[in-house]
Amino acid sequence: FPVTIRLSNRYNFTNLEVIISENGVSTDGSLDDQIRVNFIKEYFNKVKLAKQDFNLNITKYFIWSLMDNFEWAMGYSKERYGLIYIDFDSPNKTRKIKQSAYYVKNLIIPPNTTVKVVTQGEKLILPETAGIRIVSDVDESLHTTVSYVEIS
């Protein structure tokens, strides 16, 4: 954020929408990926500070990535960015939820919270919790569903 904060202070970008995309950290693929949990926790703390102390208009956050995937530089290697582990050697590509996925779920929807799902057209919106909500939107041009986190 230092560059964004300097530019914002210099050019008064307070109304400029900031979207954080493809943000994540690779780990060795362990289901107990505390490194990723710490990274996400620290990053969200920095986002809150940037919004409160520097009035940056950070509106969306895209984590990289939902599932382990093919990385162009490393292929299907031990470098894994996903919240969900994929066993690329198994015929069914078995998936397992990592600790970081549970952390993100609890960040968006705290434990013991009743969730009322709201739809607006094609958008599926979960209620805001502590300034964070997840939105799932059908993107007709990509013929897919896009999910992102909105931060208020």
PDB file of N, CA, C and O in Angstrom, residues 8 18 25 34-36 43 47 58 66 74-75 79 87 99 104 109 118 122 133 137-138 143 149 151:
ATOM      1  N   SER A   8      -2.162   8.625  -3.495  1.00  0.00           N
ATOM      2  CA  SER A   8      -3.421   9.168  -3.006  1.00  0.00           C
ATOM      3  C   SER A   8      -3.219  10.513  -2.332  1.00  0.00           C
ATOM      4  O   SER A   8      -3.975  11.462  -2.553  1.00  0.00           O
ATOM      5  N   VAL A  18     -10.333   1.369  -5.406  1.00  0.00           N
ATOM      6  CA  VAL A  18      -9.183   0.479  -5.401  1.00  0.00           C
ATOM      7  C   VAL A  18      -9.697  -0.954  -5.264  1.00  0.00           C
ATOM      8  O   VAL A  18     -10.425  -1.271  -4.331  1.00  0.00           O
ATOM      9  N   VAL A  25      -0.543 -15.976  -1.250  1.00  0.00           N
ATOM     10  CA  VAL A  25       0.808 -16.458  -0.976  1.00  0.00           C
ATOM     11  C   VAL A  25       0.831 -17.962  -1.226  1.00  0.00           C
ATOM     12  O   VAL A  25      -0.141 -18.654  -0.936  1.00  0.00           O
ATOM     13  N   GLN A  34      -0.868 -22.394   7.956  1.00  0.00           N
ATOM     14  CA  GLN A  34      -0.867 -21.240   8.861  1.00  0.00           C
ATOM     15  C   GLN A  34      -0.170 -20.029   8.229  1.00  0.00           C
ATOM     16  O   GLN A  34      -0.523 -18.884   8.524  1.00  0.00           O
ATOM     17  N   ILE A  35       0.771 -20.266   7.348  1.00  0.00           N
ATOM     18  CA  ILE A  35       1.452 -19.152   6.664  1.00  0.00           C
ATOM     19  C   ILE A  35       0.426 -18.325   5.889  1.00  0.00           C
ATOM     20  O   ILE A  35       0.436 -17.093   5.941  1.00  0.00           O
ATOM     21  N   ARG A  36      -0.484 -18.984   5.182  1.00  0.00           N
ATOM     22  CA  ARG A  36      -1.507 -18.273   4.413  1.00  0.00           C
ATOM     23  C   ARG A  36      -2.498 -17.575   5.349  1.00  0.00           C
ATOM     24  O   ARG A  36      -2.906 -16.450   5.111  1.00  0.00           O
ATOM     25  N   TYR A  43      -2.854  -8.945   5.933  1.00  0.00           N
ATOM     26  CA  TYR A  43      -3.269  -8.138   4.785  1.00  0.00           C
ATOM     27  C   TYR A  43      -4.579  -7.410   5.061  1.00  0.00           C
ATOM     28  O   TYR A  43      -4.720  -6.228   4.762  1.00  0.00           O
ATOM     29  N   VAL A  47      -5.447  -3.461   5.074  1.00  0.00           N
ATOM     30  CA  VAL A  47      -6.562  -2.879   4.317  1.00  0.00           C
ATOM     31  C   VAL A  47      -7.384  -1.967   5.225  1.00  0.00           C
ATOM     32  O   VAL A  47      -7.725  -0.841   4.854  1.00  0.00           O
ATOM     33  N   ILE A  58     -10.939   1.340  -0.863  1.00  0.00           N
ATOM     34  CA  ILE A  58     -10.736  -0.063  -1.230  1.00  0.00           C
ATOM     35  C   ILE A  58     -12.089  -0.744  -1.155  1.00  0.00           C
ATOM     36  O   ILE A  58     -12.716  -0.772  -0.105  1.00  0.00           O
ATOM     37  N   LEU A  66      -8.936 -19.731  -5.109  1.00  0.00           N
ATOM     38  CA  LEU A  66      -9.873 -20.609  -4.427  1.00  0.00           C
ATOM     39  C   LEU A  66      -9.306 -22.031  -4.329  1.00  0.00           C
ATOM     40  O   LEU A  66      -9.319 -22.648  -3.278  1.00  0.00           O
ATOM     41  N   MET A  74       5.560 -22.703 -12.593  1.00  0.00           N
ATOM     42  CA  MET A  74       5.914 -23.924 -11.876  1.00  0.00           C
ATOM     43  C   MET A  74       5.082 -25.148 -12.267  1.00  0.00           C
ATOM     44  O   MET A  74       5.367 -26.244 -11.805  1.00  0.00           O
ATOM     45  N   GLY A  75       4.032 -24.976 -13.057  1.00  0.00           N
ATOM     46  CA  GLY A  75       3.174 -26.097 -13.420  1.00  0.00           C
ATOM     47  C   GLY A  75       2.386 -26.606 -12.228  1.00  0.00           C
ATOM     48  O   GLY A  75       2.040 -25.856 -11.327  1.00  0.00           O
ATOM     49  N   GLU A  79       4.230 -25.594  -5.359  1.00  0.00           N
ATOM     50  CA  GLU A  79       3.838 -24.205  -5.129  1.00  0.00           C
ATOM     51  C   GLU A  79       2.321 -24.110  -5.285  1.00  0.00           C
ATOM     52  O   GLU A  79       1.789 -24.219  -6.378  1.00  0.00           O
ATOM     53  N   ASP A  87      -5.425 -32.836  -5.166  1.00  0.00           N
ATOM     54  CA  ASP A  87      -4.454 -33.901  -5.411  1.00  0.00           C
ATOM     55  C   ASP A  87      -4.426 -34.137  -6.921  1.00  0.00           C
ATOM     56  O   ASP A  87      -5.275 -34.833  -7.468  1.00  0.00           O
ATOM     57  N   GLN A  99      -6.844 -25.099   6.113  1.00  0.00           N
ATOM     58  CA  GLN A  99      -7.146 -24.268   7.271  1.00  0.00           C
ATOM     59  C   GLN A  99      -7.461 -22.831   6.850  1.00  0.00           C
ATOM     60  O   GLN A  99      -8.330 -22.177   7.435  1.00  0.00           O
ATOM     61  N   VAL A 104     -10.967 -17.860   6.160  1.00  0.00           N
ATOM     62  CA  VAL A 104     -11.664 -16.900   5.296  1.00  0.00           C
ATOM     63  C   VAL A 104     -13.172 -17.002   5.513  1.00  0.00           C
ATOM     64  O   VAL A 104     -13.861 -15.984   5.602  1.00  0.00           O
ATOM     65  N   ILE A 109     -18.139 -14.814   7.491  1.00  0.00           N
ATOM     66  CA  ILE A 109     -19.323 -15.182   8.279  1.00  0.00           C
ATOM     67  C   ILE A 109     -18.834 -15.761   9.602  1.00  0.00           C
ATOM     68  O   ILE A 109     -18.440 -16.926   9.662  1.00  0.00           O
ATOM     69  N   VAL A 118     -29.531 -13.047   0.156  1.00  0.00           N
ATOM     70  CA  VAL A 118     -30.332 -12.109  -0.623  1.00  0.00           C
ATOM     71  C   VAL A 118     -29.901 -12.218  -2.071  1.00  0.00           C
ATOM     72  O   VAL A 118     -28.717 -12.325  -2.370  1.00  0.00           O
ATOM     73  N   GLU A 122     -29.164 -11.554 -10.856  1.00  0.00           N
ATOM     74  CA  GLU A 122     -28.259 -12.699 -10.899  1.00  0.00           C
ATOM     75  C   GLU A 122     -27.266 -12.689  -9.751  1.00  0.00           C
ATOM     76  O   GLU A 122     -26.475 -13.606  -9.608  1.00  0.00           O
ATOM     77  N   ARG A 133     -18.308  -8.385   2.990  1.00  0.00           N
ATOM     78  CA  ARG A 133     -19.339  -9.297   2.502  1.00  0.00           C
ATOM     79  C   ARG A 133     -18.850  -9.943   1.217  1.00  0.00           C
ATOM     80  O   ARG A 133     -18.009  -9.402   0.507  1.00  0.00           O
ATOM     81  N   ASP A 137     -21.579 -13.386  -8.470  1.00  0.00           N
ATOM     82  CA  ASP A 137     -22.251 -12.739  -9.581  1.00  0.00           C
ATOM     83  C   ASP A 137     -22.049 -13.561 -10.851  1.00  0.00           C
ATOM     84  O   ASP A 137     -20.941 -13.987 -11.147  1.00  0.00           O
ATOM     85  N   VAL A 138     -23.104 -13.782 -11.591  1.00  0.00           N
ATOM     86  CA  VAL A 138     -22.984 -14.491 -12.865  1.00  0.00           C
ATOM     87  C   VAL A 138     -22.468 -13.512 -13.912  1.00  0.00           C
ATOM     88  O   VAL A 138     -23.045 -12.460 -14.132  1.00  0.00           O
ATOM     89  N   HIS A 143     -19.388 -16.593 -19.060  1.00  0.00           N
ATOM     90  CA  HIS A 143     -20.189 -17.795 -18.862  1.00  0.00           C
ATOM     91  C   HIS A 143     -19.777 -18.523 -17.582  1.00  0.00           C
ATOM     92  O   HIS A 143     -19.592 -19.731 -17.565  1.00  0.00           O
ATOM     93  N   VAL A 149     -14.944 -10.382  -2.632  1.00  0.00           N
ATOM     94  CA  VAL A 149     -15.246  -9.833  -1.317  1.00  0.00           C
ATOM     95  C   VAL A 149     -15.354  -8.326  -1.460  1.00  0.00           C
ATOM     96  O   VAL A 149     -14.490  -7.678  -2.032  1.00  0.00           O
ATOM     97  N   ILE A 151     -15.525  -4.769   0.584  1.00  0.00           N
ATOM     98  CA  ILE A 151     -15.082  -4.239   1.874  1.00  0.00           C
ATOM     99  C   ILE A 151     -15.672  -2.848   2.030  1.00  0.00           C
ATOM    100  O   ILE A 151     -15.532  -1.999   1.154  1.00  0.00           O
TER     101      ILE A 151
END
